[in-house]
Amino acid sequence: MKIERVELRELAVNLKFRFETSFGVERDLHKVLLVVHSGGLEGYGEVTANREPGYSYETAAVAWTALEEYVLPRVVGKEFHTPAQLIATLKAIRGHNMAVAALETAFWDLQAKAAGLPLWQLLGGVQERIAVGASLGIQSTVEATVEEALRHAGEGYRRLKFKIKPGWDVEPLRAVREALPDMALTVDANSAYRLTDARVFRELDELGLDYIEQPLAHDDIVDHAKLQALLLTPICLDESVHSAADARKGLATDAGRVINVKLGRVRGHLEARRVHDVALAFGAPVWCGGMLELGVGRAHNLHMSTLENYTLPGDTASASRYWGDEDIIEQRLDAIDGIQRLPSEGPGLGVTLREDLIERLTVRRHVAAG
Ligand code: OSB
Ligand code: MG
């Protein structure tokens, strides 16, 4: 398929809730939508980066520059037969996985449309009902945390994840565990701790959490392995895994026993599937992470989550929770009783864009044509 034209749009969107993590507060986000045109078909991708570089050096603005300056000039006007061929062409670009993933995932959508198949079938998916959890930001009080937990449990989410930071960890989680004795609970530290904080994790270890997500530095698997050896609760790696090779190193050294897969962080569907396969070979479950996606990114996440080793609920919560009725696709990606269904408006990703709304949200546009 020849990549004839690629359109980028930077969208200014309003998250419906205050989302505080150990690295800061996310509120007014900028997201980049990517549309690939080929032979009368359109493929959709989303840059999952957020506005500030707290989680990753990749932000919406950095990804925009990477796409405009480095990625798109290498592919526009050229013919690609497979995602592997597309990825190979971009080999000289180190990092910028979220920028590359926006293009790579859009190319998969295009290929699935050309084949007349839903994307999940092209990816090799086996499950059409996707269990989802909710990721809850840091609240100002323990009472507010318990209230949030009860509300989301009442909405049917299959797992609740709590953001923690030094000084905000054991106390709120104990209170939630008391209020919800049987609920699947997890925590996510986004790299805010050091090995010398092991005491905190030994206390959390007594609360029966499903896993502890990325407690230590983003580039450190040595100390994660030391921490894992002290705990019964599995460690889940997020920030540390950018490739199947990273997944292998993390699992082989027992630095973690669960992997959070994010399409943007690992460069797209092809590498995400390799991460999935490595984890399966190690007997480690995976789940689909979230980056506060709009409808296009969320739909890609759901298609990815159909693979067999996605056995833990993902961060692919209801779109309306994030965007109210201001999502960029016509389809409502809302969970019912904690289960998301795949969008199926035609082949590929199965979504249609809300052109008028997208036009209103656009703050910057770029077209690369061959
Ligand atoms: O660490 O999983 C994370 C959001 C932005 C950046 C990093 C993370 C998150 C989330 C939110 O936890 C997941 C979601 O609901 O989309
Ligand atoms: Mg995380």
Coordinates of C-alpha atoms and ligand atoms in Angstrom, one line a residue:
M1 CA 0.0 0.0 0.0
K2 CA 1.4 3.4 -1.0
I3 CA 1.3 6.0 1.7
E4 CA 0.0 8.9 -0.4
R5 CA -0.7 11.5 2.3
V6 CA -0.5 11.8 6.0
E7 CA -2.5 14.4 8.0
L8 CA -1.6 15.4 11.5
R9 CA -3.9 17.4 13.8
E10 CA -3.0 18.6 17.3
L11 CA -6.2 18.7 19.4
A12 CA -6.7 20.6 22.6
V13 CA -9.0 18.5 24.8
N14 CA -10.3 18.8 28.3
L15 CA -10.0 15.8 30.6
K16 CA -13.2 15.6 32.8
F17 CA -11.4 14.9 36.0
R18 CA -8.3 16.1 37.8
F19 CA -5.7 13.3 37.4
E20 CA -2.8 13.6 39.8
T21 CA 0.1 11.1 39.7
S22 CA 3.5 11.1 41.4
F23 CA 4.8 13.2 38.4
G24 CA 2.2 15.9 38.4
V25 CA -1.4 16.8 37.4
E26 CA -2.8 16.1 34.0
R27 CA -5.7 18.3 33.0
D28 CA -5.9 20.3 29.7
L29 CA -4.3 17.8 27.3
H30 CA -3.0 18.1 23.8
K31 CA -3.4 15.0 21.6
V32 CA -2.2 14.3 18.1
L33 CA -4.5 12.5 15.6
L34 CA -2.9 11.0 12.5
V35 CA -4.7 10.0 9.3
V36 CA -3.0 8.0 6.6
H37 CA -4.5 8.1 3.1
S38 CA -3.9 5.2 0.6
G39 CA -6.0 4.2 -2.4
G40 CA -9.2 5.8 -1.2
L41 CA -8.9 4.3 2.3
E42 CA -8.0 6.1 5.5
G43 CA -6.1 4.6 8.5
Y44 CA -6.3 6.2 11.9
G45 CA -3.7 6.5 14.6
E46 CA -3.2 8.6 17.8
V47 CA -0.1 9.8 19.5
T48 CA -0.7 8.7 23.1
A49 CA 1.8 11.2 24.6
N50 CA 0.4 13.8 27.0
R51 CA 1.3 17.4 27.3
E52 CA 4.0 17.4 29.9
P53 CA 7.2 15.2 30.0
G54 CA 6.5 13.7 33.4
Y55 CA 5.8 10.1 32.2
S56 CA 8.1 10.2 29.2
Y57 CA 10.3 12.7 27.3
E58 CA 7.7 12.2 24.5
T59 CA 5.1 14.9 24.7
A60 CA 2.4 15.8 22.1
A61 CA 4.7 18.6 20.9
V62 CA 7.9 16.5 20.8
A63 CA 6.0 13.7 18.9
W64 CA 4.7 16.3 16.5
T65 CA 8.2 17.5 15.7
A66 CA 9.5 13.9 15.4
L67 CA 6.7 13.0 13.0
E68 CA 7.0 16.1 10.9
E69 CA 10.8 16.2 10.7
Y70 CA 11.9 12.6 10.9
V71 CA 9.2 10.0 10.5
L72 CA 6.8 11.3 7.7
P73 CA 9.6 12.4 5.3
R74 CA 10.9 8.8 5.3
V75 CA 7.6 7.1 4.4
V76 CA 5.3 9.5 2.4
G77 CA 5.2 8.6 -1.3
K78 CA 6.5 5.1 -0.6
E79 CA 4.9 1.7 -0.9
F80 CA 4.8 -0.7 2.1
H81 CA 3.4 -4.3 2.1
T82 CA 3.7 -5.0 5.9
P83 CA 4.0 -3.2 9.2
A84 CA 7.4 -4.9 9.6
Q85 CA 8.6 -3.2 6.4
L86 CA 7.3 0.2 7.6
I87 CA 9.1 -0.3 11.0
A88 CA 12.3 -1.4 9.2
T89 CA 12.3 1.9 7.2
L90 CA 12.2 3.8 10.5
K91 CA 15.1 1.9 12.0
A92 CA 17.5 4.9 12.0
I93 CA 15.1 6.8 14.4
R94 CA 16.1 6.1 17.9
G95 CA 13.3 6.3 20.4
H96 CA 10.2 8.5 19.6
N97 CA 8.2 5.3 19.9
M98 CA 4.9 7.2 20.5
A99 CA 5.4 9.2 17.3
V100 CA 6.2 6.0 15.3
A101 CA 3.4 4.1 16.9
A102 CA 0.8 6.6 15.7
L103 CA 1.9 5.9 12.1
E104 CA 2.4 2.2 12.6
T105 CA -1.1 1.7 14.2
A106 CA -2.7 3.8 11.5
F107 CA -1.0 1.6 8.9
W108 CA -2.5 -1.6 10.6
D109 CA -5.9 0.0 10.4
L110 CA -5.4 0.7 6.7
Q111 CA -4.3 -2.9 6.0
A112 CA -7.2 -4.3 7.9
K113 CA -9.6 -2.1 5.9
A114 CA -7.9 -3.2 2.6
A115 CA -8.3 -6.9 3.7
G116 CA -11.9 -6.3 4.8
L117 CA -11.2 -7.6 8.3
P118 CA -11.7 -6.2 11.8
L119 CA -8.3 -5.1 13.1
W120 CA -8.4 -7.6 16.0
Q121 CA -8.6 -10.5 13.6
L122 CA -5.5 -9.3 11.6
L123 CA -3.7 -9.0 15.0
G124 CA -4.6 -12.6 15.9
G125 CA -7.0 -11.8 18.7
V126 CA -9.1 -14.4 20.4
Q127 CA -11.4 -12.6 22.9
E128 CA -14.1 -10.1 22.1
R129 CA -15.1 -9.1 25.6
I130 CA -12.5 -6.9 27.2
A131 CA -12.5 -6.7 31.0
V132 CA -11.5 -3.2 32.2
G133 CA -10.4 -1.4 35.3
A134 CA -10.1 2.2 36.3
S135 CA -6.9 4.2 37.1
L136 CA -7.6 6.6 39.9
G137 CA -5.5 9.7 40.6
I138 CA -4.2 10.9 43.9
Q139 CA -7.0 12.5 46.0
S140 CA -6.6 15.1 48.7
T141 CA -7.9 12.9 51.6
V142 CA -8.3 9.2 52.5
E143 CA -12.1 9.7 52.7
A144 CA -12.1 11.1 49.1
T145 CA -10.0 8.1 48.0
V146 CA -12.4 5.6 49.5
E147 CA -15.4 7.5 48.0
E148 CA -13.8 7.3 44.5
A149 CA -13.1 3.6 45.0
L150 CA -16.6 2.8 46.0
R151 CA -18.1 4.9 43.1
H152 CA -15.9 3.1 40.5
A153 CA -16.5 -0.3 42.0
G154 CA -20.3 0.5 41.8
E155 CA -19.9 1.3 38.1
G156 CA -18.7 -2.2 37.5
Y157 CA -15.0 -1.8 37.0
R158 CA -13.2 -5.1 37.4
R159 CA -10.1 -3.7 39.0
L160 CA -9.1 -0.4 40.7
K161 CA -5.7 1.1 40.4
F162 CA -4.5 3.8 42.7
K163 CA -1.7 6.3 42.0
I164 CA 0.7 6.5 44.9
K165 CA 3.7 8.7 45.8
P166 CA 6.0 8.9 48.9
G167 CA 3.8 10.0 51.8
W168 CA 0.6 8.8 50.0
D169 CA 0.6 5.1 49.8
V170 CA -0.1 2.7 52.7
E171 CA -2.7 4.7 54.6
P172 CA -5.1 5.3 51.7
L173 CA -4.7 1.8 50.4
R174 CA -5.5 0.2 53.8
A175 CA -8.7 2.3 54.0
V176 CA -9.7 1.2 50.5
R177 CA -8.9 -2.5 51.3
E178 CA -11.1 -2.3 54.4
A179 CA -14.0 -0.8 52.4
L180 CA -13.6 -3.3 49.5
P181 CA -12.3 -6.6 50.9
D182 CA -12.8 -8.6 47.8
M183 CA -12.0 -6.1 45.0
A184 CA -9.0 -6.5 42.7
L185 CA -6.8 -3.6 43.7
T186 CA -3.4 -2.3 42.4
V187 CA -1.1 0.7 42.9
D188 CA 1.0 2.6 40.4
A189 CA 4.0 4.6 41.7
N190 CA 5.2 5.9 38.3
S191 CA 8.9 5.5 39.4
A192 CA 8.6 7.7 42.5
Y193 CA 10.4 5.4 45.0
R194 CA 13.9 4.0 45.6
L195 CA 15.0 0.6 47.0
T196 CA 15.5 2.3 50.4
D197 CA 11.7 2.6 50.5
A198 CA 11.3 -1.2 50.6
R199 CA 9.5 -0.9 53.9
V200 CA 6.5 0.9 52.2
F201 CA 6.2 -2.0 49.8
R202 CA 6.4 -4.7 52.5
E203 CA 3.4 -3.0 54.1
L204 CA 1.5 -2.8 50.8
D205 CA 2.4 -6.5 50.4
E206 CA 0.0 -7.3 53.2
L207 CA -3.0 -5.8 51.4
G208 CA -3.5 -8.5 48.7
L209 CA -2.8 -6.3 45.7
D210 CA -2.9 -7.9 42.3
Y211 CA 0.4 -6.1 41.5
I212 CA 2.6 -3.0 42.3
E213 CA 3.2 -1.0 39.1
Q214 CA 6.6 0.6 38.4
P215 CA 7.7 1.4 41.9
L216 CA 11.3 2.3 41.0
A217 CA 13.2 4.2 38.3
H218 CA 12.1 3.9 34.7
D219 CA 15.5 2.6 33.6
D220 CA 16.3 0.3 36.5
I221 CA 15.6 -3.4 36.4
V222 CA 18.4 -4.3 38.8
D223 CA 16.7 -2.7 41.9
H224 CA 13.3 -3.9 40.7
A225 CA 14.6 -7.4 40.9
K226 CA 15.9 -6.8 44.4
L227 CA 12.6 -5.4 45.5
Q228 CA 10.6 -8.2 43.9
A229 CA 12.7 -10.7 45.9
L230 CA 11.4 -9.1 49.1
L231 CA 7.7 -9.2 48.1
L232 CA 4.9 -11.7 47.5
T233 CA 2.9 -9.2 45.4
P234 CA 4.1 -9.3 41.7
I235 CA 5.7 -6.2 40.4
C236 CA 4.3 -4.9 37.1
L237 CA 6.6 -3.1 34.7
D238 CA 5.4 -0.1 32.8
E239 CA 8.0 2.6 32.1
S240 CA 10.8 0.1 32.0
V241 CA 9.5 -1.8 28.9
H242 CA 10.0 -0.3 25.4
S243 CA 10.5 -3.5 23.5
A244 CA 10.2 -7.2 23.6
A245 CA 13.9 -7.3 24.5
D246 CA 13.2 -5.1 27.6
A247 CA 10.3 -7.5 28.5
R248 CA 12.6 -10.5 28.2
K249 CA 15.3 -8.9 30.4
G250 CA 12.7 -7.8 33.0
L251 CA 11.1 -11.2 33.2
A252 CA 14.3 -13.2 33.0
T253 CA 15.8 -11.3 36.0
D254 CA 12.5 -11.5 37.9
A255 CA 12.4 -7.7 38.1
G256 CA 8.7 -8.0 37.5
R257 CA 6.1 -10.7 36.9
V258 CA 3.4 -8.8 35.0
I259 CA 3.7 -6.4 32.1
N260 CA 1.7 -3.3 31.3
V261 CA 1.6 -3.0 27.5
K262 CA 1.2 0.4 25.9
L263 CA 1.2 0.7 22.1
G264 CA 2.9 4.1 22.1
R265 CA 5.6 3.1 24.6
V266 CA 6.6 0.0 22.5
R267 CA 6.4 1.5 19.0
G268 CA 3.1 0.0 17.8
H269 CA 1.1 -3.2 17.4
L270 CA 4.0 -5.3 15.9
E271 CA 6.3 -4.8 18.9
A272 CA 3.3 -4.9 21.4
R273 CA 2.5 -8.4 20.0
R274 CA 6.1 -9.4 20.5
V275 CA 6.0 -8.2 24.1
H276 CA 2.8 -10.2 24.6
D277 CA 4.4 -13.3 23.2
V278 CA 7.6 -13.0 25.4
A279 CA 5.4 -12.6 28.5
L280 CA 3.3 -15.6 27.4
A281 CA 6.4 -17.7 27.1
F282 CA 7.5 -16.7 30.6
G283 CA 4.0 -17.4 32.0
A284 CA 3.6 -13.7 32.9
P285 CA 0.2 -12.1 32.3
V286 CA -0.1 -8.7 30.5
W287 CA -2.7 -6.0 30.5
C288 CA -3.4 -3.0 28.3
G289 CA -2.1 0.3 29.9
G290 CA -3.8 3.6 29.2
M291 CA -2.5 7.1 28.3
L292 CA -5.8 9.0 28.7
E293 CA -6.5 8.2 25.1
L294 CA -9.2 9.6 22.8
G295 CA -11.4 7.3 20.8
V296 CA -8.8 6.3 18.1
G297 CA -6.2 5.3 20.7
R298 CA -8.7 3.6 22.9
A299 CA -10.0 1.6 20.0
H300 CA -6.5 0.5 19.1
N301 CA -6.1 -0.5 22.8
L302 CA -9.2 -2.6 22.7
H303 CA -8.2 -4.4 19.5
M304 CA -4.8 -5.2 21.0
S305 CA -6.4 -6.5 24.2
T306 CA -8.1 -9.4 22.3
L307 CA -4.8 -11.4 22.3
E308 CA -4.8 -14.4 24.5
N309 CA -2.4 -13.3 27.2
Y310 CA -4.4 -10.1 28.1
T311 CA -5.8 -11.9 31.2
L312 CA -5.8 -8.9 33.6
P313 CA -8.2 -5.9 33.2
G314 CA -6.8 -3.0 31.2
D315 CA -6.8 0.7 31.7
T316 CA -9.3 1.0 28.9
A317 CA -12.1 2.5 30.9
S318 CA -15.2 4.1 29.5
A319 CA -14.4 7.0 27.1
S320 CA -17.2 9.1 28.6
R321 CA -15.4 9.0 32.0
Y322 CA -12.5 11.0 30.4
W323 CA -14.3 13.1 27.7
G324 CA -18.0 13.2 28.5
D325 CA -19.6 13.5 25.1
E326 CA -16.6 15.1 23.5
D327 CA -14.8 12.1 22.2
I328 CA -13.5 12.3 18.6
I329 CA -15.3 9.2 17.3
E330 CA -19.0 8.5 16.8
Q331 CA -18.9 5.2 18.6
R332 CA -19.2 5.3 22.4
L333 CA -16.4 3.2 23.9
D334 CA -18.2 2.8 27.2
A335 CA -17.9 -0.3 29.4
I336 CA -21.0 -2.1 30.6
D337 CA -20.5 -3.9 33.8
G338 CA -16.7 -3.6 33.4
I339 CA -16.7 -5.0 29.9
Q340 CA -15.8 -3.2 26.7
R341 CA -16.9 -4.4 23.3
L342 CA -15.0 -3.8 20.2
P343 CA -16.1 -1.0 17.9
S344 CA -17.2 -2.7 14.6
E345 CA -18.4 0.1 12.2
G346 CA -16.9 -1.6 9.2
P347 CA -13.5 -3.3 8.9
G348 CA -10.2 -2.1 10.5
L349 CA -10.5 -0.1 13.7
G350 CA -14.3 0.1 13.3
V351 CA -14.7 3.7 14.2
T352 CA -15.8 6.9 12.4
L353 CA -14.4 10.3 13.1
R354 CA -16.5 13.3 14.3
E355 CA -15.1 15.7 11.7
D356 CA -16.9 18.8 13.0
L357 CA -15.8 18.3 16.5
I358 CA -12.2 17.5 15.4
E359 CA -12.2 20.7 13.4
R360 CA -13.2 22.7 16.5
L361 CA -10.6 21.1 18.7
T362 CA -7.7 21.5 16.2
V363 CA -5.0 23.9 17.2
R364 CA -2.4 22.9 14.6
R365 CA -2.5 20.9 11.3
H366 CA 0.2 19.5 9.0
V367 CA -0.1 17.6 5.8
A368 CA 2.7 15.5 4.4
A369 CA 2.2 14.5 0.7
G370 CA 4.4 12.5 -1.6
Ligands
OSB1 O1 1.4 5.1 34.4 O2 -0.3 4.1 33.6 C1 0.3 5.1 33.8 C2 -1.8 8.0 32.4 C3 -0.8 8.8 31.9 C4 0.5 8.4 31.9 C5 0.8 7.3 32.6 C6 -0.2 6.5 33.2 C7 -1.5 6.9 33.1 C8 -2.6 6.2 33.7 C9 -4.0 6.4 33.2 O3 -2.5 5.4 34.7 C10 -4.5 5.3 32.5 C11 -5.8 5.7 31.8 O4 -6.8 5.7 32.4 O5 -5.8 6.0 30.5
MG2 MG 1.8 3.1 34.9

